[in-house]
Amino acid sequence: MKKTLLVGALAGAFATMAHAQSSVTLYGLIDAGITYANNSGGHSLWQESNGAINSSRWGLRGAEDLGGGLKAIFTLENGFSIANGTLGQQGREFGRQAFVGLSSDQFGAVTLGRQYDDVVQYLGPLSLTGTQYGGTFFAHPFDNDNLDNTFRVNNSVHYQSANYAGFKLGAMYGFSNSTGFSNNREYSVGASYSFAGFNFAAAYLQLNSGVNSITAASPLNSGGAVTDSPFLAQRQRTWGAGLNYTFGPATAGFVFTQTRLTGAASISGGTIGNGTAVSLLAAPGVPGSMRFNNYEVNARYALTPALSLAAEYTYTDGRLNGLSPKWGTAGLLADYYLSKRTDVYLQGEYQHVMNTAGGTFNADLNTFKASSTSNQVAVTAGIRHRF
């Protein structure tokens, strides 16, 4: 009997130790609202919106203490629509993030799986799109720089340094998982530095498709590191830099990004007024080129601990086979926290297209059907809950 009690006590002690050294957290966010758009595909629109600021998601995050400052870590994050319950990210079970790796207090972390690129991880927090202060509808035209996380990187290995007195560095490589080393791959690098209220960041991203011709059946990185880019092109290069400064309850910032497409055919995520894809061909059957320069100024201010305001304006200068389309996109957000986990918000966006490239481009706020004119307005009243 004594032996049985001793074995039971030891088993309980080991279970307690294992539990103390490991943790798994269930977390999530639900964002829903009612949206009005003045012109979506040529008609006014009232709709229930999902993720006007942050896309709805739930996930599991875990860590196991291996000793000596080393941990095993993982994240599995699912995206879904609260409006109809369907999966996001092209129907993936864990389409937002899915990775596992090792983390060291001294040297940083190495992770493998489906992850965010370094433009998103380092430059994204300085922009209002893709963050809790502006989100989905504030994206730059066609989310050309991916700051709103239109795509993630499959088959990727990512290194994230430790925080060295405010400085952090990251690097990523996304494998094609097929023959042809340079085909369908991705790589990115990024860095950030924070000091005395200032935050600086810079990042670079490159996607290669490796195909000789572009068709609707062969999007950028089809079947490789990236499968959900909005562009049909042979190569995408995106780089950018930004800074912001926090003083008291206010933060003001500026972000610049440039995206260049070579061997480009179309923007699959964008449409013109009649619902067809935007063609980037230089001539029938001949891939063209596209360049976007995005200049974003943004600010946010906490009027009270519960009530905050945010605003941004982005000027986008485009180049398309000798044409020069330009976009002006503005966004405003008022956010009120009912509790630490629940807030309600009212936001509005306006986009105007100048030099429409011979009518190729109309206003096209992120996630909406394009306007039939050069202007588009959207207004959303919504609620977010975190758990």
mmCIF file of C-alpha atoms in Angstrom:
data_model
loop_
_atom_site.group_PDB
_atom_site.id
_atom_site.type_symbol
_atom_site.label_atom_id
_atom_site.label_comp_id
_atom_site.label_asym_id
_atom_site.label_seq_id
_atom_site.Cartn_x
_atom_site.Cartn_y
_atom_site.Cartn_z
ATOM 1 C CA MET A 1 0.000 0.000 0.000
ATOM 2 C CA LYS A 2 2.846 2.361 0.880
ATOM 3 C CA LYS A 3 4.543 1.599 -2.461
ATOM 4 C CA THR A 4 1.313 2.363 -4.319
ATOM 5 C CA LEU A 5 0.953 5.686 -2.527
ATOM 6 C CA LEU A 6 4.603 6.540 -3.221
ATOM 7 C CA VAL A 7 4.268 5.757 -6.943
ATOM 8 C CA GLY A 8 1.069 7.820 -7.117
ATOM 9 C CA ALA A 9 2.716 10.746 -5.371
ATOM 10 C CA LEU A 10 5.737 10.647 -7.691
ATOM 11 C CA ALA A 11 3.511 10.443 -10.771
ATOM 12 C CA GLY A 12 1.546 13.450 -9.559
ATOM 13 C CA ALA A 13 4.738 15.383 -8.913
ATOM 14 C CA PHE A 14 6.105 14.667 -12.400
ATOM 15 C CA ALA A 15 2.774 15.645 -13.975
ATOM 16 C CA THR A 16 2.839 18.912 -12.038
ATOM 17 C CA MET A 17 6.419 19.584 -13.178
ATOM 18 C CA ALA A 18 5.535 18.857 -16.826
ATOM 19 C CA HIS A 19 2.493 21.109 -16.594
ATOM 20 C CA ALA A 20 4.575 23.912 -15.091
ATOM 21 C CA GLN A 21 7.122 23.694 -17.902
ATOM 22 C CA SER A 22 4.608 23.589 -20.775
ATOM 23 C CA SER A 23 1.668 25.788 -21.737
ATOM 24 C CA VAL A 24 -0.978 25.891 -24.458
ATOM 25 C CA THR A 25 -3.180 28.943 -24.919
ATOM 26 C CA LEU A 26 -6.453 29.135 -26.831
ATOM 27 C CA TYR A 27 -7.037 32.639 -28.196
ATOM 28 C CA GLY A 28 -9.095 34.412 -30.822
ATOM 29 C CA LEU A 29 -10.753 37.521 -32.182
ATOM 30 C CA ILE A 30 -14.201 38.069 -33.740
ATOM 31 C CA ASP A 31 -14.881 41.180 -35.818
ATOM 32 C CA ALA A 32 -18.300 41.816 -37.372
ATOM 33 C CA GLY A 33 -20.174 44.874 -38.584
ATOM 34 C CA ILE A 34 -22.636 46.495 -40.951
ATOM 35 C CA THR A 35 -21.098 48.212 -43.991
ATOM 36 C CA TYR A 36 -22.433 50.633 -46.575
ATOM 37 C CA ALA A 37 -20.569 51.208 -49.859
ATOM 38 C CA ASN A 38 -21.767 53.857 -52.277
ATOM 39 C CA ASN A 39 -20.682 51.984 -55.415
ATOM 40 C CA SER A 40 -19.717 48.304 -55.517
ATOM 41 C CA GLY A 41 -19.742 46.975 -59.068
ATOM 42 C CA GLY A 42 -21.963 49.879 -60.126
ATOM 43 C CA HIS A 43 -24.526 49.600 -57.316
ATOM 44 C CA SER A 44 -24.885 50.836 -53.744
ATOM 45 C CA LEU A 45 -24.361 48.087 -51.158
ATOM 46 C CA TRP A 46 -25.453 47.256 -47.613
ATOM 47 C CA GLN A 47 -23.797 44.146 -46.186
ATOM 48 C CA GLU A 48 -22.795 42.372 -43.006
ATOM 49 C CA SER A 49 -19.027 42.599 -42.971
ATOM 50 C CA ASN A 50 -16.485 40.189 -41.535
ATOM 51 C CA GLY A 51 -13.174 41.619 -40.343
ATOM 52 C CA ALA A 52 -13.466 45.260 -41.378
ATOM 53 C CA ILE A 53 -10.518 45.947 -39.065
ATOM 54 C CA ASN A 54 -9.120 42.528 -38.114
ATOM 55 C CA SER A 55 -10.110 39.257 -39.750
ATOM 56 C CA SER A 56 -11.845 36.837 -37.398
ATOM 57 C CA ARG A 57 -9.613 34.030 -36.155
ATOM 58 C CA TRP A 58 -8.951 31.512 -33.408
ATOM 59 C CA GLY A 59 -5.720 29.769 -32.590
ATOM 60 C CA LEU A 60 -3.563 27.654 -30.320
ATOM 61 C CA ARG A 61 -0.209 28.920 -29.099
ATOM 62 C CA GLY A 62 2.137 26.733 -27.067
ATOM 63 C CA ALA A 63 5.569 26.643 -25.466
ATOM 64 C CA GLU A 64 7.624 24.019 -23.654
ATOM 65 C CA ASP A 65 10.522 25.080 -21.434
ATOM 66 C CA LEU A 66 13.555 22.979 -22.385
ATOM 67 C CA GLY A 67 15.869 24.649 -19.890
ATOM 68 C CA GLY A 68 18.750 27.085 -20.252
ATOM 69 C CA GLY A 69 16.515 29.752 -21.823
ATOM 70 C CA LEU A 70 15.485 27.429 -24.680
ATOM 71 C CA LYS A 71 11.841 26.699 -25.553
ATOM 72 C CA ALA A 72 9.942 24.660 -28.108
ATOM 73 C CA ILE A 73 7.147 26.846 -29.544
ATOM 74 C CA PHE A 74 4.236 26.460 -31.944
ATOM 75 C CA THR A 75 1.284 28.430 -33.318
ATOM 76 C CA LEU A 76 -1.760 27.110 -35.201
ATOM 77 C CA GLU A 77 -4.130 29.900 -36.270
ATOM 78 C CA ASN A 78 -7.395 29.499 -38.178
ATOM 79 C CA GLY A 79 -9.142 32.250 -40.144
ATOM 80 C CA PHE A 80 -12.914 32.201 -40.693
ATOM 81 C CA SER A 81 -15.900 34.334 -41.612
ATOM 82 C CA ILE A 82 -18.188 35.164 -38.701
ATOM 83 C CA ALA A 83 -20.894 36.031 -41.250
ATOM 84 C CA ASN A 84 -21.273 32.498 -42.616
ATOM 85 C CA GLY A 85 -18.823 30.281 -40.721
ATOM 86 C CA THR A 86 -16.677 29.376 -43.723
ATOM 87 C CA LEU A 87 -12.896 28.971 -43.602
ATOM 88 C CA GLY A 88 -10.684 31.795 -44.810
ATOM 89 C CA GLN A 89 -7.371 31.706 -46.699
ATOM 90 C CA GLN A 90 -8.692 29.550 -49.554
ATOM 91 C CA GLY A 91 -10.306 27.032 -47.198
ATOM 92 C CA ARG A 92 -7.195 26.154 -45.171
ATOM 93 C CA GLU A 93 -7.745 24.783 -41.676
ATOM 94 C CA PHE A 94 -4.896 26.848 -40.238
ATOM 95 C CA GLY A 95 -4.494 29.344 -43.061
ATOM 96 C CA ARG A 96 -3.415 32.352 -41.036
ATOM 97 C CA GLN A 97 -0.382 30.747 -39.367
ATOM 98 C CA ALA A 98 0.956 27.238 -38.775
ATOM 99 C CA PHE A 99 4.516 26.835 -37.506
ATOM 100 C CA VAL A 100 6.757 25.106 -34.975
ATOM 101 C CA GLY A 101 10.287 25.886 -33.844
ATOM 102 C CA LEU A 102 12.789 26.689 -31.123
ATOM 103 C CA SER A 103 13.149 29.970 -29.231
ATOM 104 C CA SER A 104 16.175 31.134 -27.246
ATOM 105 C CA ASP A 105 16.199 34.084 -24.849
ATOM 106 C CA GLN A 106 19.735 34.888 -26.000
ATOM 107 C CA PHE A 107 19.772 34.113 -29.724
ATOM 108 C CA GLY A 108 16.168 34.432 -30.958
ATOM 109 C CA ALA A 109 13.814 31.970 -32.666
ATOM 110 C CA VAL A 110 13.840 29.675 -35.704
ATOM 111 C CA THR A 111 10.438 28.481 -36.931
ATOM 112 C CA LEU A 112 9.194 26.340 -39.836
ATOM 113 C CA GLY A 113 5.776 26.338 -41.507
ATOM 114 C CA ARG A 114 3.265 28.814 -42.981
ATOM 115 C CA GLN A 115 4.205 32.277 -41.713
ATOM 116 C CA TYR A 116 4.109 36.041 -42.302
ATOM 117 C CA ASP A 117 6.893 37.573 -44.406
ATOM 118 C CA ASP A 118 9.215 40.211 -42.953
ATOM 119 C CA VAL A 119 7.493 43.152 -44.671
ATOM 120 C CA VAL A 120 4.400 42.235 -42.660
ATOM 121 C CA GLN A 121 6.273 41.451 -39.447
ATOM 122 C CA TYR A 122 8.529 44.507 -39.335
ATOM 123 C CA LEU A 123 6.969 47.250 -41.448
ATOM 124 C CA GLY A 124 3.339 46.277 -40.892
ATOM 125 C CA PRO A 125 3.099 47.568 -37.283
ATOM 126 C CA LEU A 126 3.999 51.111 -38.469
ATOM 127 C CA SER A 127 1.108 51.207 -40.980
ATOM 128 C CA LEU A 128 -2.580 51.471 -40.093
ATOM 129 C CA THR A 129 -3.610 48.712 -42.512
ATOM 130 C CA GLY A 130 -3.380 45.225 -41.075
ATOM 131 C CA THR A 131 -3.314 46.535 -37.491
ATOM 132 C CA GLN A 132 -5.930 47.103 -34.790
ATOM 133 C CA TYR A 133 -6.013 50.825 -35.649
ATOM 134 C CA GLY A 134 -7.177 50.657 -39.266
ATOM 135 C CA GLY A 135 -7.238 47.183 -40.633
ATOM 136 C CA THR A 136 -8.566 45.474 -43.724
ATOM 137 C CA PHE A 137 -10.356 48.304 -45.521
ATOM 138 C CA PHE A 138 -7.353 50.669 -45.072
ATOM 139 C CA ALA A 139 -5.124 48.553 -47.357
ATOM 140 C CA HIS A 140 -3.074 50.184 -50.105
ATOM 141 C CA PRO A 141 -4.527 49.589 -53.606
ATOM 142 C CA PHE A 142 -4.865 45.828 -54.244
ATOM 143 C CA ASP A 143 -2.808 45.342 -51.048
ATOM 144 C CA ASN A 144 0.123 45.577 -53.448
ATOM 145 C CA ASP A 145 2.722 45.544 -50.633
ATOM 146 C CA ASN A 146 0.958 42.828 -48.580
ATOM 147 C CA LEU A 147 0.797 45.006 -45.453
ATOM 148 C CA ASP A 148 -2.759 43.722 -44.978
ATOM 149 C CA ASN A 149 -1.593 40.069 -45.103
ATOM 150 C CA THR A 150 -3.317 39.040 -48.323
ATOM 151 C CA PHE A 151 -0.864 36.142 -48.506
ATOM 152 C CA ARG A 152 1.359 34.142 -46.172
ATOM 153 C CA VAL A 153 4.463 32.131 -47.052
ATOM 154 C CA ASN A 154 4.251 28.340 -47.222
ATOM 155 C CA ASN A 155 7.168 25.943 -46.663
ATOM 156 C CA SER A 156 9.101 28.716 -44.938
ATOM 157 C CA VAL A 157 11.996 28.892 -42.492
ATOM 158 C CA HIS A 158 12.088 32.096 -40.474
ATOM 159 C CA TYR A 159 14.680 33.523 -38.096
ATOM 160 C CA GLN A 160 13.706 36.211 -35.585
ATOM 161 C CA SER A 161 16.497 37.644 -33.449
ATOM 162 C CA ALA A 162 16.200 38.422 -29.784
ATOM 163 C CA ASN A 163 15.618 42.051 -28.787
ATOM 164 C CA TYR A 164 19.041 43.683 -28.469
ATOM 165 C CA ALA A 165 18.466 47.038 -26.719
ATOM 166 C CA GLY A 166 15.538 47.817 -29.038
ATOM 167 C CA PHE A 167 17.008 46.305 -32.233
ATOM 168 C CA LYS A 168 15.485 43.228 -33.899
ATOM 169 C CA LEU A 169 16.350 41.440 -37.137
ATOM 170 C CA GLY A 170 14.529 38.806 -39.182
ATOM 171 C CA ALA A 171 15.072 36.720 -42.303
ATOM 172 C CA MET A 172 12.902 34.206 -44.153
ATOM 173 C CA TYR A 173 13.198 31.700 -46.972
ATOM 174 C CA GLY A 174 10.177 29.996 -48.543
ATOM 175 C CA PHE A 175 10.845 26.771 -50.445
ATOM 176 C CA SER A 176 9.062 25.845 -53.666
ATOM 177 C CA ASN A 177 9.059 22.182 -52.528
ATOM 178 C CA SER A 178 9.584 21.223 -56.152
ATOM 179 C CA THR A 179 12.462 20.856 -58.612
ATOM 180 C CA GLY A 180 14.027 24.047 -59.917
ATOM 181 C CA PHE A 181 15.706 25.788 -56.980
ATOM 182 C CA SER A 182 14.797 29.340 -58.051
ATOM 183 C CA ASN A 183 11.206 28.518 -59.055
ATOM 184 C CA ASN A 184 8.228 29.426 -56.884
ATOM 185 C CA ARG A 185 10.319 30.583 -53.954
ATOM 186 C CA GLU A 186 10.224 33.548 -51.581
ATOM 187 C CA TYR A 187 12.704 35.354 -49.421
ATOM 188 C CA SER A 188 12.511 38.407 -47.188
ATOM 189 C CA VAL A 189 14.529 40.316 -44.597
ATOM 190 C CA GLY A 190 13.524 42.960 -42.094
ATOM 191 C CA ALA A 191 14.796 44.993 -39.161
ATOM 192 C CA SER A 192 13.383 47.372 -36.574
ATOM 193 C CA TYR A 193 14.712 49.670 -33.868
ATOM 194 C CA SER A 194 12.869 51.367 -31.000
ATOM 195 C CA PHE A 195 14.291 54.150 -28.869
ATOM 196 C CA ALA A 196 12.803 56.921 -26.682
ATOM 197 C CA GLY A 197 9.382 56.911 -28.350
ATOM 198 C CA PHE A 198 10.742 56.433 -31.890
ATOM 199 C CA ASN A 199 10.167 53.259 -33.902
ATOM 200 C CA PHE A 200 12.021 52.598 -37.174
ATOM 201 C CA ALA A 201 11.651 49.642 -39.562
ATOM 202 C CA ALA A 202 12.720 48.525 -43.027
ATOM 203 C CA ALA A 203 12.073 45.322 -44.993
ATOM 204 C CA TYR A 204 12.462 43.628 -48.389
ATOM 205 C CA LEU A 205 10.437 40.833 -50.015
ATOM 206 C CA GLN A 206 10.890 38.938 -53.286
ATOM 207 C CA LEU A 207 8.623 36.343 -54.892
ATOM 208 C CA ASN A 208 9.691 34.336 -57.965
ATOM 209 C CA SER A 209 7.298 32.275 -60.074
ATOM 210 C CA GLY A 210 9.920 30.857 -62.418
ATOM 211 C CA VAL A 211 7.439 30.385 -65.274
ATOM 212 C CA ASN A 212 8.190 31.475 -68.826
ATOM 213 C CA SER A 213 4.648 32.565 -69.627
ATOM 214 C CA ILE A 214 1.796 33.845 -67.499
ATOM 215 C CA THR A 215 -1.752 32.542 -67.791
ATOM 216 C CA ALA A 216 -4.783 32.572 -65.549
ATOM 217 C CA ALA A 217 -3.800 29.048 -64.473
ATOM 218 C CA SER A 218 -0.287 30.023 -63.366
ATOM 219 C CA PRO A 219 -0.386 32.786 -60.737
ATOM 220 C CA LEU A 220 2.665 34.131 -58.981
ATOM 221 C CA ASN A 221 4.313 31.270 -57.054
ATOM 222 C CA SER A 222 1.520 28.844 -57.949
ATOM 223 C CA GLY A 223 1.961 25.678 -55.888
ATOM 224 C CA GLY A 224 5.111 26.996 -54.221
ATOM 225 C CA ALA A 225 5.956 29.328 -51.372
ATOM 226 C CA VAL A 226 3.009 31.659 -52.085
ATOM 227 C CA THR A 227 -0.293 30.584 -53.634
ATOM 228 C CA ASP A 228 -2.632 33.479 -52.846
ATOM 229 C CA SER A 229 -0.910 36.609 -54.175
ATOM 230 C CA PRO A 230 -3.270 39.069 -55.928
ATOM 231 C CA PHE A 231 -0.886 39.326 -58.891
ATOM 232 C CA LEU A 232 -0.242 37.144 -61.926
ATOM 233 C CA ALA A 233 3.427 37.846 -62.581
ATOM 234 C CA GLN A 234 6.814 36.201 -62.927
ATOM 235 C CA ARG A 235 8.440 38.234 -60.152
ATOM 236 C CA GLN A 236 7.397 40.601 -57.377
ATOM 237 C CA ARG A 237 9.810 42.778 -55.429
ATOM 238 C CA THR A 238 8.560 44.827 -52.475
ATOM 239 C CA TRP A 239 10.620 46.975 -50.155
ATOM 240 C CA GLY A 240 9.823 49.749 -47.723
ATOM 241 C CA ALA A 241 10.751 51.763 -44.665
ATOM 242 C CA GLY A 242 8.866 53.688 -42.028
ATOM 243 C CA LEU A 243 8.967 55.412 -38.684
ATOM 244 C CA ASN A 244 6.594 56.660 -36.035
ATOM 245 C CA TYR A 245 6.888 58.648 -32.836
ATOM 246 C CA THR A 246 4.766 58.328 -29.716
ATOM 247 C CA PHE A 247 4.357 61.370 -27.487
ATOM 248 C CA GLY A 248 1.914 61.109 -24.625
ATOM 249 C CA PRO A 249 -1.414 59.754 -25.928
ATOM 250 C CA ALA A 250 -0.539 60.446 -29.593
ATOM 251 C CA THR A 251 1.405 58.555 -32.272
ATOM 252 C CA ALA A 252 2.268 59.914 -35.724
ATOM 253 C CA GLY A 253 3.992 57.995 -38.503
ATOM 254 C CA PHE A 254 5.051 57.680 -42.118
ATOM 255 C CA VAL A 255 5.503 54.557 -44.253
ATOM 256 C CA PHE A 256 6.879 54.237 -47.786
ATOM 257 C CA THR A 257 6.696 51.042 -49.823
ATOM 258 C CA GLN A 258 7.465 50.170 -53.424
ATOM 259 C CA THR A 259 6.278 47.073 -55.301
ATOM 260 C CA ARG A 260 7.609 46.141 -58.747
ATOM 261 C CA LEU A 261 6.099 43.425 -60.923
ATOM 262 C CA THR A 262 7.936 41.971 -63.919
ATOM 263 C CA GLY A 263 6.453 39.562 -66.444
ATOM 264 C CA ALA A 264 3.019 40.694 -65.252
ATOM 265 C CA ALA A 265 -0.333 39.623 -66.705
ATOM 266 C CA SER A 266 -3.123 40.779 -64.393
ATOM 267 C CA ILE A 267 -4.303 41.677 -60.917
ATOM 268 C CA SER A 268 -6.461 38.715 -59.976
ATOM 269 C CA GLY A 269 -7.747 40.303 -56.785
ATOM 270 C CA GLY A 270 -8.800 43.544 -58.451
ATOM 271 C CA THR A 271 -11.567 44.237 -60.922
ATOM 272 C CA ILE A 272 -12.733 47.131 -63.004
ATOM 273 C CA GLY A 273 -16.332 48.241 -63.140
ATOM 274 C CA ASN A 274 -17.594 45.445 -65.386
ATOM 275 C CA GLY A 275 -16.133 42.727 -63.140
ATOM 276 C CA THR A 276 -13.202 41.626 -65.307
ATOM 277 C CA ALA A 277 -9.640 41.285 -64.050
ATOM 278 C CA VAL A 278 -7.270 44.222 -64.479
ATOM 279 C CA SER A 279 -4.916 43.346 -67.354
ATOM 280 C CA LEU A 280 -1.243 44.285 -67.069
ATOM 281 C CA LEU A 281 -0.276 42.944 -70.492
ATOM 282 C CA ALA A 282 1.941 45.209 -72.596
ATOM 283 C CA ALA A 283 0.247 43.779 -75.717
ATOM 284 C CA PRO A 284 -2.051 40.796 -76.353
ATOM 285 C CA GLY A 285 -0.261 37.754 -74.947
ATOM 286 C CA VAL A 286 2.808 39.792 -73.907
ATOM 287 C CA PRO A 287 3.494 40.125 -70.139
ATOM 288 C CA GLY A 288 4.000 43.709 -68.991
ATOM 289 C CA SER A 289 5.262 45.494 -65.886
ATOM 290 C CA MET A 290 3.784 47.413 -62.971
ATOM 291 C CA ARG A 291 5.176 49.598 -60.207
ATOM 292 C CA PHE A 292 3.426 50.968 -57.120
ATOM 293 C CA ASN A 293 4.916 53.664 -54.867
ATOM 294 C CA ASN A 294 2.864 54.042 -51.658
ATOM 295 C CA TYR A 295 3.257 57.057 -49.357
ATOM 296 C CA GLU A 296 1.256 56.697 -46.129
ATOM 297 C CA VAL A 297 0.939 59.262 -43.333
ATOM 298 C CA ASN A 298 -0.971 58.178 -40.250
ATOM 299 C CA ALA A 299 -1.832 59.252 -36.719
ATOM 300 C CA ARG A 300 -3.759 57.995 -33.742
ATOM 301 C CA TYR A 301 -4.781 59.646 -30.500
ATOM 302 C CA ALA A 302 -6.225 58.293 -27.232
ATOM 303 C CA LEU A 303 -8.843 60.819 -26.115
ATOM 304 C CA THR A 304 -9.474 58.717 -22.996
ATOM 305 C CA PRO A 305 -8.259 55.262 -21.912
ATOM 306 C CA ALA A 306 -11.379 53.850 -23.624
ATOM 307 C CA LEU A 307 -11.830 56.109 -26.677
ATOM 308 C CA SER A 308 -9.282 56.514 -29.486
ATOM 309 C CA LEU A 309 -9.188 58.047 -32.961
ATOM 310 C CA ALA A 310 -7.018 57.037 -35.930
ATOM 311 C CA ALA A 311 -6.558 58.441 -39.437
ATOM 312 C CA GLU A 312 -4.439 57.738 -42.495
ATOM 313 C CA TYR A 313 -3.928 58.990 -46.021
ATOM 314 C CA THR A 314 -2.049 57.043 -48.687
ATOM 315 C CA TYR A 315 -0.989 58.412 -52.050
ATOM 316 C CA THR A 316 -0.111 55.652 -54.518
ATOM 317 C CA ASP A 317 1.825 56.488 -57.686
ATOM 318 C CA GLY A 318 1.559 53.718 -60.281
ATOM 319 C CA ARG A 319 3.340 52.893 -63.542
ATOM 320 C CA LEU A 320 1.761 50.492 -66.042
ATOM 321 C CA ASN A 321 3.437 49.958 -69.413
ATOM 322 C CA GLY A 322 3.914 53.714 -69.895
ATOM 323 C CA LEU A 323 0.630 54.741 -68.178
ATOM 324 C CA SER A 324 0.531 56.492 -64.802
ATOM 325 C CA PRO A 325 -2.516 55.660 -62.635
ATOM 326 C CA LYS A 326 -2.624 57.295 -59.183
ATOM 327 C CA TRP A 327 -4.743 56.567 -56.112
ATOM 328 C CA GLY A 328 -5.606 58.652 -53.081
ATOM 329 C CA THR A 329 -6.979 56.598 -50.165
ATOM 330 C CA ALA A 330 -8.132 58.046 -46.831
ATOM 331 C CA GLY A 331 -9.439 56.332 -43.709
ATOM 332 C CA LEU A 332 -10.866 57.401 -40.334
ATOM 333 C CA LEU A 333 -11.571 55.234 -37.284
ATOM 334 C CA ALA A 334 -13.230 55.935 -33.914
ATOM 335 C CA ASP A 335 -12.895 53.058 -31.441
ATOM 336 C CA TYR A 336 -14.485 52.709 -27.979
ATOM 337 C CA TYR A 337 -13.629 49.921 -25.520
ATOM 338 C CA LEU A 338 -16.558 48.607 -23.514
ATOM 339 C CA SER A 339 -14.109 46.371 -21.635
ATOM 340 C CA LYS A 340 -10.550 45.096 -22.020
ATOM 341 C CA ARG A 341 -11.744 42.501 -24.535
ATOM 342 C CA THR A 342 -14.711 44.122 -26.308
ATOM 343 C CA ASP A 343 -14.828 47.323 -28.358
ATOM 344 C CA VAL A 344 -17.200 48.998 -30.819
ATOM 345 C CA TYR A 345 -16.066 51.149 -33.720
ATOM 346 C CA LEU A 346 -17.137 53.413 -36.551
ATOM 347 C CA GLN A 347 -14.870 53.751 -39.557
ATOM 348 C CA GLY A 348 -14.959 55.212 -43.040
ATOM 349 C CA GLU A 349 -12.796 54.991 -46.185
ATOM 350 C CA TYR A 350 -12.628 57.029 -49.352
ATOM 351 C CA GLN A 351 -10.637 56.344 -52.520
ATOM 352 C CA HIS A 352 -10.195 58.476 -55.617
ATOM 353 C CA VAL A 353 -8.311 57.385 -58.731
ATOM 354 C CA MET A 354 -6.501 59.976 -60.813
ATOM 355 C CA ASN A 355 -5.053 59.299 -64.273
ATOM 356 C CA THR A 356 -7.059 56.101 -64.595
ATOM 357 C CA ALA A 357 -4.762 54.557 -67.257
ATOM 358 C CA GLY A 358 -7.281 54.968 -70.033
ATOM 359 C CA GLY A 359 -10.167 53.690 -67.870
ATOM 360 C CA THR A 360 -8.303 50.524 -66.817
ATOM 361 C CA PHE A 361 -8.573 51.362 -63.112
ATOM 362 C CA ASN A 362 -11.575 52.513 -61.106
ATOM 363 C CA ALA A 363 -11.700 53.038 -57.343
ATOM 364 C CA ASP A 364 -11.388 49.665 -55.592
ATOM 365 C CA LEU A 365 -11.248 49.631 -51.780
ATOM 366 C CA ASN A 366 -9.886 46.406 -50.341
ATOM 367 C CA THR A 367 -12.351 43.436 -50.317
ATOM 368 C CA PHE A 368 -15.082 45.306 -52.258
ATOM 369 C CA LYS A 369 -16.045 44.997 -55.889
ATOM 370 C CA ALA A 370 -14.587 47.908 -57.803
ATOM 371 C CA SER A 371 -16.607 51.059 -58.287
ATOM 372 C CA SER A 372 -17.909 51.861 -61.765
ATOM 373 C CA THR A 373 -16.360 55.332 -61.326
ATOM 374 C CA SER A 374 -13.097 56.787 -60.051
ATOM 375 C CA ASN A 375 -14.557 57.237 -56.525
ATOM 376 C CA GLN A 376 -15.635 54.834 -53.798
ATOM 377 C CA VAL A 377 -16.806 55.359 -50.204
ATOM 378 C CA ALA A 378 -17.422 52.774 -47.468
ATOM 379 C CA VAL A 379 -18.664 53.222 -43.884
ATOM 380 C CA THR A 380 -18.759 50.473 -41.222
ATOM 381 C CA ALA A 381 -20.179 50.211 -37.699
ATOM 382 C CA GLY A 382 -18.778 47.163 -35.990
ATOM 383 C CA ILE A 383 -17.862 45.240 -32.863
ATOM 384 C CA ARG A 384 -14.747 43.249 -31.922
ATOM 385 C CA HIS A 385 -14.352 40.695 -29.168
ATOM 386 C CA ARG A 386 -11.118 39.026 -28.098
ATOM 387 C CA PHE A 387 -10.759 35.841 -26.097
#
